[in-house]
Each structure stands twice: as C-alpha cells, then as structure tokens.
mmCIF file of C-alpha atoms in Angstrom:
data_model
loop_
_atom_site.group_PDB
_atom_site.id
_atom_site.type_symbol
_atom_site.label_atom_id
_atom_site.label_comp_id
_atom_site.label_asym_id
_atom_site.label_seq_id
_atom_site.Cartn_x
_atom_site.Cartn_y
_atom_site.Cartn_z
ATOM 1 C CA MET A 107 -12.735 -10.535 12.708
ATOM 2 C CA ALA A 108 -12.169 -8.532 16.306
ATOM 3 C CA TYR A 109 -8.813 -8.172 17.560
ATOM 4 C CA THR A 110 -7.604 -6.399 20.782
ATOM 5 C CA THR A 111 -3.617 -6.257 20.655
ATOM 6 C CA ILE A 112 -0.890 -6.252 18.014
ATOM 7 C CA ASN A 113 1.680 -8.592 19.551
ATOM 8 C CA LYS A 114 4.012 -9.329 16.424
ATOM 9 C CA SER A 115 3.685 -6.666 13.191
ATOM 10 C CA SER A 116 4.193 -9.764 11.322
ATOM 11 C CA ASP A 117 0.989 -11.063 12.372
ATOM 12 C CA TYR A 118 -0.293 -8.695 10.309
ATOM 13 C CA PHE A 119 1.905 -7.706 7.773
ATOM 14 C CA ASN A 120 4.858 -9.544 5.763
ATOM 15 C CA THR A 121 6.751 -9.183 2.860
ATOM 16 C CA LYS A 122 7.522 -12.466 1.094
ATOM 17 C CA LEU A 123 10.012 -13.282 -1.783
ATOM 18 C CA TYR A 124 9.771 -16.188 -4.206
ATOM 19 C CA THR A 125 10.995 -17.255 -7.417
ATOM 20 C CA GLY A 126 8.530 -18.106 -10.271
ATOM 21 C CA ASP A 127 8.778 -21.653 -11.703
ATOM 22 C CA GLY A 128 6.159 -21.068 -14.845
ATOM 23 C CA THR A 129 3.607 -23.622 -13.783
ATOM 24 C CA THR A 130 -0.181 -23.224 -12.995
ATOM 25 C CA SER A 131 0.135 -23.872 -9.340
ATOM 26 C CA ASN A 132 3.273 -22.302 -7.229
ATOM 27 C CA ALA A 133 2.462 -22.402 -3.809
ATOM 28 C CA ILE A 134 4.157 -19.638 -1.791
ATOM 29 C CA THR A 135 4.453 -20.234 1.837
ATOM 30 C CA GLY A 136 5.993 -18.481 5.011
ATOM 31 C CA VAL A 137 3.578 -15.449 4.916
ATOM 32 C CA GLY A 138 2.225 -16.550 8.533
ATOM 33 C CA PHE A 139 -1.096 -15.771 7.824
ATOM 34 C CA LYS A 140 -3.762 -15.821 5.144
ATOM 35 C CA PRO A 141 -3.504 -12.392 3.274
ATOM 36 C CA ASP A 142 -6.405 -10.183 2.618
ATOM 37 C CA TRP A 143 -4.794 -7.596 0.594
ATOM 38 C CA LEU A 144 -1.800 -8.730 -1.594
ATOM 39 C CA TRP A 145 0.564 -6.797 -3.660
ATOM 40 C CA ILE A 146 2.892 -8.444 -6.095
ATOM 41 C CA LYS A 147 5.487 -6.852 -8.230
ATOM 42 C CA SER A 148 8.704 -8.485 -10.165
ATOM 43 C CA ARG A 149 12.071 -7.726 -9.283
ATOM 44 C CA SER A 150 13.842 -9.197 -12.051
ATOM 45 C CA ASN A 151 11.641 -8.337 -15.083
ATOM 46 C CA SER A 152 9.742 -5.577 -16.773
ATOM 47 C CA TYR A 153 6.320 -7.158 -15.495
ATOM 48 C CA THR A 154 3.530 -4.986 -14.135
ATOM 49 C CA GLY A 155 2.583 -5.710 -10.691
ATOM 50 C CA THR A 156 -0.856 -6.649 -9.323
ATOM 51 C CA ILE A 157 -3.282 -6.371 -6.460
ATOM 52 C CA HIS A 158 -5.503 -9.044 -5.220
ATOM 53 C CA ASP A 159 -8.007 -8.774 -2.135
ATOM 54 C CA ILE A 160 -10.428 -10.981 -0.221
ATOM 55 C CA VAL A 161 -13.152 -8.498 -1.037
ATOM 56 C CA ARG A 162 -13.281 -8.510 -4.492
ATOM 57 C CA GLY A 163 -12.081 -12.130 -4.974
ATOM 58 C CA VAL A 164 -8.786 -13.834 -5.589
ATOM 59 C CA THR A 165 -9.142 -13.890 -9.268
ATOM 60 C CA LYS A 166 -9.674 -10.273 -9.370
ATOM 61 C CA SER A 167 -6.924 -8.289 -10.479
ATOM 62 C CA ILE A 168 -5.989 -4.527 -10.539
ATOM 63 C CA VAL A 169 -2.498 -3.441 -11.865
ATOM 64 C CA PRO A 170 -0.949 -0.480 -9.530
ATOM 65 C CA SER A 171 0.950 1.129 -12.478
ATOM 66 C CA ALA A 172 -1.940 1.528 -14.911
ATOM 67 C CA SER A 173 -5.404 3.222 -15.190
ATOM 68 C CA SER A 174 -6.798 0.165 -16.527
ATOM 69 C CA ALA A 175 -9.959 -1.428 -15.003
ATOM 70 C CA GLU A 176 -10.211 -4.587 -13.018
ATOM 71 C CA SER A 177 -9.685 -8.096 -14.849
ATOM 72 C CA THR A 178 -10.528 -11.553 -14.103
ATOM 73 C CA ASN A 179 -7.606 -14.071 -14.462
ATOM 74 C CA ASN A 180 -5.641 -16.782 -12.704
ATOM 75 C CA ARG A 181 -2.443 -14.530 -11.425
ATOM 76 C CA VAL A 182 -3.100 -15.589 -8.208
ATOM 77 C CA GLY A 183 -5.294 -18.889 -7.770
ATOM 78 C CA SER A 184 -5.538 -18.678 -3.801
ATOM 79 C CA PHE A 185 -5.210 -17.405 -0.761
ATOM 80 C CA ASN A 186 -3.894 -20.013 1.786
ATOM 81 C CA SER A 187 -3.354 -20.192 5.512
ATOM 82 C CA ASP A 188 -0.008 -19.409 5.131
ATOM 83 C CA GLY A 189 0.618 -17.520 2.013
ATOM 84 C CA PHE A 190 -1.060 -17.849 -1.729
ATOM 85 C CA THR A 191 -0.777 -19.618 -5.006
ATOM 86 C CA VAL A 192 0.522 -17.536 -8.171
ATOM 87 C CA SER A 193 -0.002 -19.053 -11.391
ATOM 88 C CA SER A 194 1.241 -18.762 -15.016
ATOM 89 C CA ASP A 195 -2.304 -18.665 -16.234
ATOM 90 C CA GLY A 196 -2.344 -15.079 -15.760
ATOM 91 C CA GLY A 197 0.674 -14.191 -17.463
ATOM 92 C CA SER A 198 4.212 -13.713 -16.377
ATOM 93 C CA GLY A 199 3.541 -10.934 -13.979
ATOM 94 C CA THR A 200 3.441 -13.540 -10.894
ATOM 95 C CA ASN A 201 4.945 -16.364 -11.860
ATOM 96 C CA GLY A 202 7.382 -16.179 -14.654
ATOM 97 C CA ASN A 203 9.734 -19.200 -14.944
ATOM 98 C CA GLY A 204 13.454 -18.038 -12.987
ATOM 99 C CA ALA A 205 11.860 -14.645 -12.560
ATOM 100 C CA THR A 206 12.247 -13.215 -8.956
ATOM 101 C CA PHE A 207 9.192 -11.400 -7.055
ATOM 102 C CA VAL A 208 8.276 -9.673 -3.931
ATOM 103 C CA ALA A 209 4.732 -9.894 -2.133
ATOM 104 C CA TRP A 210 3.377 -7.331 0.486
ATOM 105 C CA ASN A 211 0.885 -8.964 2.198
ATOM 106 C CA TRP A 212 -1.432 -7.413 4.996
ATOM 107 C CA LEU A 213 -4.463 -8.939 7.067
ATOM 108 C CA ALA A 214 -7.561 -7.548 7.103
ATOM 109 C CA GLY A 215 -10.778 -8.976 8.609
ATOM 110 C CA GLY A 216 -10.207 -12.742 7.738
ATOM 111 C CA SER A 217 -13.256 -12.974 5.079
ATOM 112 C CA GLN A 218 -15.002 -10.699 2.507
ATOM 113 C CA GLY A 219 -16.820 -8.978 5.532
ATOM 114 C CA SER A 220 -20.532 -7.446 5.128
ATOM 115 C CA SER A 221 -21.968 -4.206 4.203
ATOM 116 C CA ASN A 222 -20.975 -0.937 5.847
ATOM 117 C CA THR A 223 -23.988 1.155 6.273
ATOM 118 C CA ASP A 224 -22.489 4.349 8.011
ATOM 119 C CA GLY A 225 -22.372 6.186 5.006
ATOM 120 C CA SER A 226 -24.815 7.499 2.347
ATOM 121 C CA ILE A 227 -23.555 4.948 0.012
ATOM 122 C CA ASN A 228 -23.753 1.459 1.614
ATOM 123 C CA THR A 229 -20.529 -0.735 0.737
ATOM 124 C CA THR A 230 -21.146 -3.511 -0.925
ATOM 125 C CA TYR A 231 -18.388 -5.690 1.270
ATOM 126 C CA THR A 232 -16.126 -4.019 3.986
ATOM 127 C CA SER A 233 -13.412 -6.552 5.517
ATOM 128 C CA VAL A 234 -11.870 -4.446 8.407
ATOM 129 C CA ASN A 235 -9.236 -5.005 11.472
ATOM 130 C CA THR A 236 -9.563 -2.447 13.773
ATOM 131 C CA THR A 237 -6.116 -3.420 15.847
ATOM 132 C CA SER A 238 -4.022 -3.211 12.806
ATOM 133 C CA GLY A 239 -6.041 -0.340 10.786
ATOM 134 C CA ILE A 240 -6.723 -1.529 7.413
ATOM 135 C CA SER A 241 -10.360 -1.788 5.963
ATOM 136 C CA ILE A 242 -11.190 -3.099 2.452
ATOM 137 C CA SER A 243 -13.978 -2.107 0.905
ATOM 138 C CA THR A 244 -16.187 -2.157 -2.300
ATOM 139 C CA TYR A 245 -19.310 0.220 -3.216
ATOM 140 C CA ALA A 246 -20.907 1.417 -6.476
ATOM 141 C CA GLY A 247 -20.723 5.108 -7.535
ATOM 142 C CA ASN A 248 -23.754 7.262 -7.631
ATOM 143 C CA THR A 249 -22.101 10.576 -9.212
ATOM 144 C CA THR A 250 -23.247 12.673 -5.733
ATOM 145 C CA SER A 251 -20.874 15.236 -4.560
ATOM 146 C CA GLY A 252 -20.708 14.962 -0.666
ATOM 147 C CA ALA A 253 -21.460 10.863 -0.825
ATOM 148 C CA THR A 254 -19.839 9.033 1.849
ATOM 149 C CA ILE A 255 -18.875 5.631 2.458
ATOM 150 C CA GLY A 256 -18.350 3.555 5.813
ATOM 151 C CA HIS A 257 -14.765 2.191 6.498
ATOM 152 C CA GLY A 258 -15.392 0.791 9.822
ATOM 153 C CA LEU A 259 -11.836 1.603 11.304
ATOM 154 C CA GLY A 260 -13.284 3.549 14.345
ATOM 155 C CA ALA A 261 -10.381 5.903 13.763
ATOM 156 C CA VAL A 262 -9.754 8.336 11.386
ATOM 157 C CA PRO A 263 -7.962 6.945 8.123
ATOM 158 C CA LYS A 264 -4.439 8.921 7.530
ATOM 159 C CA PHE A 265 -4.011 6.850 4.112
ATOM 160 C CA ILE A 266 -6.778 6.037 1.422
ATOM 161 C CA ILE A 267 -6.390 4.341 -1.993
ATOM 162 C CA VAL A 268 -9.442 4.369 -4.138
ATOM 163 C CA LYS A 269 -9.680 2.387 -7.756
ATOM 164 C CA ASN A 270 -12.346 2.505 -10.244
ATOM 165 C CA LEU A 271 -13.043 -1.179 -11.243
ATOM 166 C CA GLY A 272 -14.982 -0.589 -14.295
ATOM 167 C CA SER A 273 -13.559 2.245 -16.489
ATOM 168 C CA ALA A 274 -9.963 3.079 -17.016
ATOM 169 C CA GLU A 275 -9.625 5.961 -14.497
ATOM 170 C CA ASN A 276 -6.327 6.820 -12.461
ATOM 171 C CA TRP A 277 -5.922 5.783 -8.937
ATOM 172 C CA VAL A 278 -6.265 8.226 -6.234
ATOM 173 C CA VAL A 279 -4.409 8.608 -3.040
ATOM 174 C CA TYR A 280 -5.312 10.517 -0.133
ATOM 175 C CA HIS A 281 -2.769 11.236 2.605
ATOM 176 C CA ALA A 282 -3.410 13.332 5.925
ATOM 177 C CA SER A 283 -0.581 15.209 5.363
ATOM 178 C CA LEU A 284 -1.826 16.550 2.168
ATOM 179 C CA GLY A 285 -5.431 16.978 3.190
ATOM 180 C CA ALA A 286 -8.724 16.778 1.596
ATOM 181 C CA THR A 287 -8.154 19.214 -1.010
ATOM 182 C CA LYS A 288 -5.237 17.430 -2.911
ATOM 183 C CA PHE A 289 -4.864 13.635 -4.120
ATOM 184 C CA LEU A 290 -1.844 11.757 -5.833
ATOM 185 C CA ASN A 291 -2.269 9.243 -8.431
ATOM 186 C CA LEU A 292 -0.777 5.862 -7.452
ATOM 187 C CA ASN A 293 -0.249 5.057 -11.191
ATOM 188 C CA THR A 294 1.693 7.892 -12.096
ATOM 189 C CA ASP A 295 4.592 9.980 -11.077
ATOM 190 C CA SER A 296 2.697 13.389 -10.912
ATOM 191 C CA ALA A 297 3.075 15.667 -8.037
ATOM 192 C CA SER A 298 -0.069 16.043 -5.783
ATOM 193 C CA ALA A 299 -2.890 17.967 -7.324
ATOM 194 C CA THR A 300 -5.901 19.836 -6.155
ATOM 195 C CA GLN A 301 -9.652 18.560 -7.257
ATOM 196 C CA THR A 302 -12.545 19.148 -5.060
ATOM 197 C CA GLY A 303 -14.531 16.061 -6.988
ATOM 198 C CA VAL A 304 -12.207 13.561 -5.759
ATOM 199 C CA TRP A 305 -12.559 14.276 -1.779
ATOM 200 C CA ASN A 306 -14.953 16.913 -1.641
ATOM 201 C CA ASP A 307 -12.826 18.877 0.026
ATOM 202 C CA THR A 308 -13.646 17.062 3.183
ATOM 203 C CA ALA A 309 -11.170 15.199 5.707
ATOM 204 C CA PRO A 310 -12.375 11.690 6.578
ATOM 205 C CA THR A 311 -13.973 10.730 9.909
ATOM 206 C CA SER A 312 -14.004 7.839 12.125
ATOM 207 C CA SER A 313 -16.689 6.649 10.680
ATOM 208 C CA VAL A 314 -16.782 7.805 6.758
ATOM 209 C CA ILE A 315 -14.882 8.806 3.769
ATOM 210 C CA SER A 316 -16.183 11.438 1.955
ATOM 211 C CA LEU A 317 -16.362 11.693 -1.907
ATOM 212 C CA GLY A 318 -16.636 14.024 -5.104
ATOM 213 C CA ASN A 319 -18.124 12.956 -8.098
ATOM 214 C CA TYR A 320 -14.773 12.621 -10.170
ATOM 215 C CA GLY A 321 -14.993 9.824 -12.060
ATOM 216 C CA SER A 322 -11.882 7.905 -9.946
ATOM 217 C CA VAL A 323 -13.824 7.709 -6.899
ATOM 218 C CA ASN A 324 -17.548 8.102 -7.695
ATOM 219 C CA GLU A 325 -19.191 7.802 -10.811
ATOM 220 C CA SER A 326 -22.701 5.835 -11.563
ATOM 221 C CA PRO A 327 -22.844 2.721 -12.269
ATOM 222 C CA ASP A 328 -19.113 1.841 -11.539
ATOM 223 C CA ASN A 329 -18.024 0.059 -9.095
ATOM 224 C CA TYR A 330 -14.861 0.856 -6.684
ATOM 225 C CA VAL A 331 -12.327 -0.745 -4.157
ATOM 226 C CA CYS A 332 -11.108 1.512 -1.026
ATOM 227 C CA TYR A 333 -8.316 0.509 0.840
ATOM 228 C CA ALA A 334 -8.165 2.792 4.232
ATOM 229 C CA PHE A 335 -5.621 2.905 6.825
ATOM 230 C CA ALA A 336 -5.518 4.181 10.367
ATOM 231 C CA GLU A 337 -2.409 5.026 12.184
ATOM 232 C CA LYS A 338 -1.372 2.221 15.022
ATOM 233 C CA THR A 339 1.213 2.786 17.358
ATOM 234 C CA GLY A 340 4.366 1.057 17.185
ATOM 235 C CA TYR A 341 2.776 -0.654 13.849
ATOM 236 C CA SER A 342 2.151 1.798 11.071
ATOM 237 C CA LYS A 343 3.017 5.525 10.218
ATOM 238 C CA PHE A 344 1.667 7.855 7.639
ATOM 239 C CA GLY A 345 3.691 11.076 7.955
ATOM 240 C CA SER A 346 5.765 13.971 5.857
ATOM 241 C CA TYR A 347 9.259 15.455 5.279
ATOM 242 C CA THR A 348 10.873 17.916 3.472
ATOM 243 C CA GLY A 349 14.104 16.845 1.591
ATOM 244 C CA ASN A 350 17.468 18.598 2.067
ATOM 245 C CA GLY A 351 19.036 17.072 -1.206
ATOM 246 C CA THR A 352 22.281 15.652 0.724
ATOM 247 C CA GLY A 353 23.676 12.386 1.533
ATOM 248 C CA ASP A 354 22.939 13.479 4.825
ATOM 249 C CA GLY A 355 19.334 13.855 4.840
ATOM 250 C CA SER A 356 16.152 14.272 7.138
ATOM 251 C CA PHE A 357 15.614 11.646 9.978
ATOM 252 C CA ILE A 358 11.938 10.589 10.197
ATOM 253 C CA TYR A 359 10.532 9.248 13.330
ATOM 254 C CA THR A 360 8.291 6.421 12.976
ATOM 255 C CA GLY A 361 8.573 4.937 16.517
ATOM 256 C CA PHE A 362 9.230 1.419 15.223
ATOM 257 C CA LYS A 363 11.997 -0.058 12.852
ATOM 258 C CA PRO A 364 10.112 -0.033 9.636
ATOM 259 C CA ALA A 365 9.809 -3.215 7.635
ATOM 260 C CA PHE A 366 8.091 -1.417 4.656
ATOM 261 C CA VAL A 367 8.303 2.224 3.688
ATOM 262 C CA MET A 368 6.529 3.738 0.342
ATOM 263 C CA VAL A 369 7.629 7.154 -0.429
ATOM 264 C CA LYS A 370 6.152 9.733 -3.088
ATOM 265 C CA ASN A 371 7.563 13.322 -3.818
ATOM 266 C CA THR A 372 4.380 15.349 -3.877
ATOM 267 C CA SER A 373 5.935 18.589 -4.969
ATOM 268 C CA ALA A 374 7.362 17.248 -8.186
ATOM 269 C CA GLN A 375 7.022 14.379 -11.250
ATOM 270 C CA ARG A 376 8.922 11.661 -9.377
ATOM 271 C CA ASN A 377 8.107 7.890 -9.020
ATOM 272 C CA TRP A 378 6.698 6.496 -5.865
ATOM 273 C CA THR A 379 9.365 4.330 -4.279
ATOM 274 C CA ILE A 380 9.183 1.143 -1.900
ATOM 275 C CA LEU A 381 11.897 -0.047 0.260
ATOM 276 C CA ASP A 382 11.518 -3.229 2.229
ATOM 277 C CA ASN A 383 13.401 -5.235 4.728
ATOM 278 C CA LYS A 384 13.457 -8.441 2.924
ATOM 279 C CA ARG A 385 14.793 -7.569 -0.343
ATOM 280 C CA ASP A 386 17.378 -5.067 1.414
ATOM 281 C CA VAL A 387 18.548 -7.067 4.617
ATOM 282 C CA PHE A 388 20.885 -4.324 5.640
ATOM 283 C CA ASN A 389 20.178 -1.234 7.674
ATOM 284 C CA ALA A 390 21.475 0.848 4.567
ATOM 285 C CA CYS A 391 18.704 0.309 1.952
ATOM 286 C CA SER A 392 19.434 0.844 -1.509
ATOM 287 C CA ILE A 393 17.320 -1.620 -3.721
ATOM 288 C CA ARG A 394 13.896 -0.049 -4.520
ATOM 289 C CA LEU A 395 10.779 -0.613 -6.751
ATOM 290 C CA PHE A 396 8.657 1.976 -8.503
ATOM 291 C CA PRO A 397 5.192 0.620 -7.869
ATOM 292 C CA ASN A 398 4.086 3.319 -10.418
ATOM 293 C CA SER A 399 6.195 1.855 -13.293
ATOM 294 C CA SER A 400 6.621 -1.809 -14.789
ATOM 295 C CA GLU A 401 10.432 -1.507 -14.179
ATOM 296 C CA ALA A 402 12.648 -4.058 -12.745
ATOM 297 C CA GLU A 403 14.017 -3.292 -9.489
ATOM 298 C CA ALA A 404 16.799 -0.595 -8.711
ATOM 299 C CA GLY A 405 19.956 -0.750 -7.041
ATOM 300 C CA SER A 406 21.946 -3.461 -5.547
ATOM 301 C CA VAL A 407 23.204 -4.209 -2.101
ATOM 302 C CA GLY A 408 26.507 -2.075 -1.634
ATOM 303 C CA SER A 409 25.079 0.771 -3.990
ATOM 304 C CA GLU A 410 24.130 4.004 -2.976
ATOM 305 C CA ALA A 411 21.699 3.920 -0.029
ATOM 306 C CA MET A 412 18.542 5.360 -0.344
ATOM 307 C CA ALA A 413 17.944 5.383 3.548
ATOM 308 C CA ASP A 414 19.132 4.053 6.672
ATOM 309 C CA ILE A 415 16.791 2.087 8.279
ATOM 310 C CA LEU A 416 16.834 2.597 12.141
ATOM 311 C CA SER A 417 15.470 1.433 15.029
ATOM 312 C CA ASN A 418 12.853 4.047 15.386
ATOM 313 C CA GLY A 419 12.389 5.294 11.553
ATOM 314 C CA PHE A 420 14.534 6.137 8.656
ATOM 315 C CA LYS A 421 17.040 8.455 7.376
ATOM 316 C CA THR A 422 17.328 9.683 3.583
ATOM 317 C CA LYS A 423 20.918 8.964 2.790
ATOM 318 C CA THR A 424 20.573 10.309 -0.901
ATOM 319 C CA ASN A 425 19.823 13.688 -3.180
ATOM 320 C CA ASP A 426 17.726 11.632 -5.276
ATOM 321 C CA ALA A 427 14.679 13.394 -5.979
ATOM 322 C CA ASN A 428 12.480 10.687 -5.635
ATOM 323 C CA PHE A 429 13.268 10.418 -1.780
ATOM 324 C CA ASN A 430 15.285 13.767 -1.052
ATOM 325 C CA ALA A 431 15.315 16.711 -3.339
ATOM 326 C CA SER A 432 16.031 19.979 -1.515
ATOM 327 C CA GLY A 433 13.173 21.710 -0.761
ATOM 328 C CA ASN A 434 10.558 19.027 -2.047
ATOM 329 C CA ASN A 435 7.820 17.697 0.010
ATOM 330 C CA TYR A 436 7.416 14.009 0.766
ATOM 331 C CA ILE A 437 4.538 11.674 2.114
ATOM 332 C CA TYR A 438 5.319 8.046 3.232
ATOM 333 C CA MET A 439 3.556 5.142 4.622
ATOM 334 C CA ALA A 440 5.577 2.608 6.881
ATOM 335 C CA PHE A 441 4.705 -0.463 8.600
ATOM 336 C CA ALA A 442 6.830 -1.913 11.357
ATOM 337 C CA GLU A 443 9.004 -5.068 11.590
ATOM 338 C CA ALA A 444 8.477 -7.633 14.461
ATOM 339 C CA PRO A 445 8.355 -7.467 17.347
ATOM 340 C CA LEU A 446 6.157 -4.794 17.564
ATOM 341 C CA VAL A 447 3.785 -3.710 20.768
ATOM 342 C CA GLY A 448 2.946 -5.530 24.216
ATOM 343 C CA SER A 449 -0.281 -5.825 25.739
ATOM 344 C CA ASN A 450 0.309 -2.432 27.609
ATOM 345 C CA ASN A 451 0.182 -1.103 23.891
ATOM 346 C CA VAL A 452 3.938 0.617 24.288
ATOM 347 C CA PRO A 453 5.755 -0.318 21.222
ATOM 348 C CA CYS A 454 8.977 -2.704 22.062
ATOM 349 C CA THR A 455 12.700 -1.986 21.294
ATOM 350 C CA ALA A 456 13.661 -2.922 17.802
ATOM 351 C CA ARG A 457 16.363 -5.108 16.913
#
C-alpha cells in the first residue's frame, strides 16, 4: 500500500482499552483503522500477552513473554475495518470475562503483501508501509551466516524484532543504539548480549537485514517473522539515554508528544516497560506493563510516576532500575500522539 504523508499518527498507530466479556465474539471498535500488527496484554490479570499480524494470519498467535513456537487459536477472530474481534476460544488471554486489556495497533501495508526478493533469502510475504516506517515479513531460514532478507522500507530500520515460529527460541531485538554486534531478548529481562550469530555483526541497510545462523533468526527448516521499523519525523523515534538514579531524571527528546513508549535497561537484568497515553491519561505516567512477563499492570493513577510525557519527549521521574538506574544505559521505542505531521513534513505542536 502506497502512502505519502502522515497527517495523524492515529491513522497508523493507536492504543485501545477494552473489557473482556468471555464470549466467542467480542468486537472491539474505535481503533480507527484495520490493524496489521496487533499486540494485546491483560491489565488486570496475569495472562500472557499475544501478538497477531496480517502476514501470518489472524489465528496465528505468538507470545511476547515466552520462547514458545507459534500456535493456531481463536484468541483473535478477525481484523476489522475499525478494530478487531477477540474470543474466549483461545483462552482468557484476550477476552476473559470482566478482565481489562490494552491493545496496541499498527497499520502496515493493509494486506498480506508479497515476496520481497532484495535479500539472499526471499521473504514469503512482506507487508510494508513506507510512510509510517513499519515492515512485517515472514521467511524460511537457511542456516547460512551472512544471509539477508529484504524489508521494503526504503530506509534503514532502527528497531527490529525477530521470532522463530517453528521452534522454542527466544525473541531477538536489534536496536540501532546497540549496534549489530549486540541483541536483546524481548521475552526476558536480560541485559544486552554479544553474539555474531544473530545479526552477523552487520548493520541493516535501506534494503536488507543481515542474519547470522543463530536458531533465533536463521535456522533451516524453521520459519520466522520479522517486524522492522524505520524512524519517521514527528511519528516514531528509536533512541537511547543514560539513567541518573534520581526523581529528576533525563529528558529524552523525541520531537513529538509520545502516545507509546517502550524502554529496556540494556546494562542490567531488568524488565521491558511500556507506558501509553490511554492507560495513563495524565502527563505523569505511573501505570506500566512488562511485556516480557505475564504480570498484571503495575502502578496506579497518582502513584510514583515513571515518566512525565511532554510535548516533545519524555522525562524520567523515578530511580526504578527498569527506567532510570544511575549509570545504566537504556533503549526506547516511541510513537506519537495525534496530531502529527503536515504536508510540509514538519511536526505539529502537540497538545
């Protein structure tokens, strides 16, 4: 799908809160578009989260807090024009009766896409949105160091997530601030590690992502999914900062008011942490979720703030080591609140 200008970030990313009803067909509306990448996490209960996408098909689920292989279930029944449908058939993780949930939604190419042949491995399918900078691909591993896959973004991805679909392997994450010699695991609280077999010590380019022969990214005959993100002015930012261990922490400039922030301490064994503007409607964000865990939501309105969400970034407000330990390094991914960018590609002023 071809796009040119982002006028509203909510046309491409949106957070939706809902309550489960325990039925086989609970239609969630108000997303604003048909999601291509859907990440659901329970707020109130200790349920594992789930990730679904348009490329693998709506009934294919992978769990971001586990190394387990892809499963087929009815946790999500359909992607709809203004949201999605969840079901109790896949367990309580998306529609437990009375449980509260958050769903983060991204728009990619609007369809399953087609094979990308830019790399030495042809992707099975690639759904890409070059305007918002998101690419979803599936591919078959070949156990060859130095293999590449095309992503279709037309820009260098700053953040990449890969999951082995056929075997119990950890999720692996690339972040430009760490470089291609290091990786993180999305499903664990581990610090960053060095391993040539993941990204082959080779940074991604505007056309391809390099792979080693590590089982988490490239082993025959397993299939994989890859989520790749390029930075877009006024809409997304993938950066880093150093903690100072105080309640008057670092200010992180993004160029927009964030609607979603995910942070990881790369120096120490600490949780991934997600803040968003729907669960916490005040600028002082204290309600957080840990995507590497099945734990319910932590914090409450009025409790110690993790960060202040500002018109052009966020400022850490805690000495919690998940967010701001003294001398520790952190990476983050952030997406903007609407409104966003005008036709001149200049970010609008946030509310």
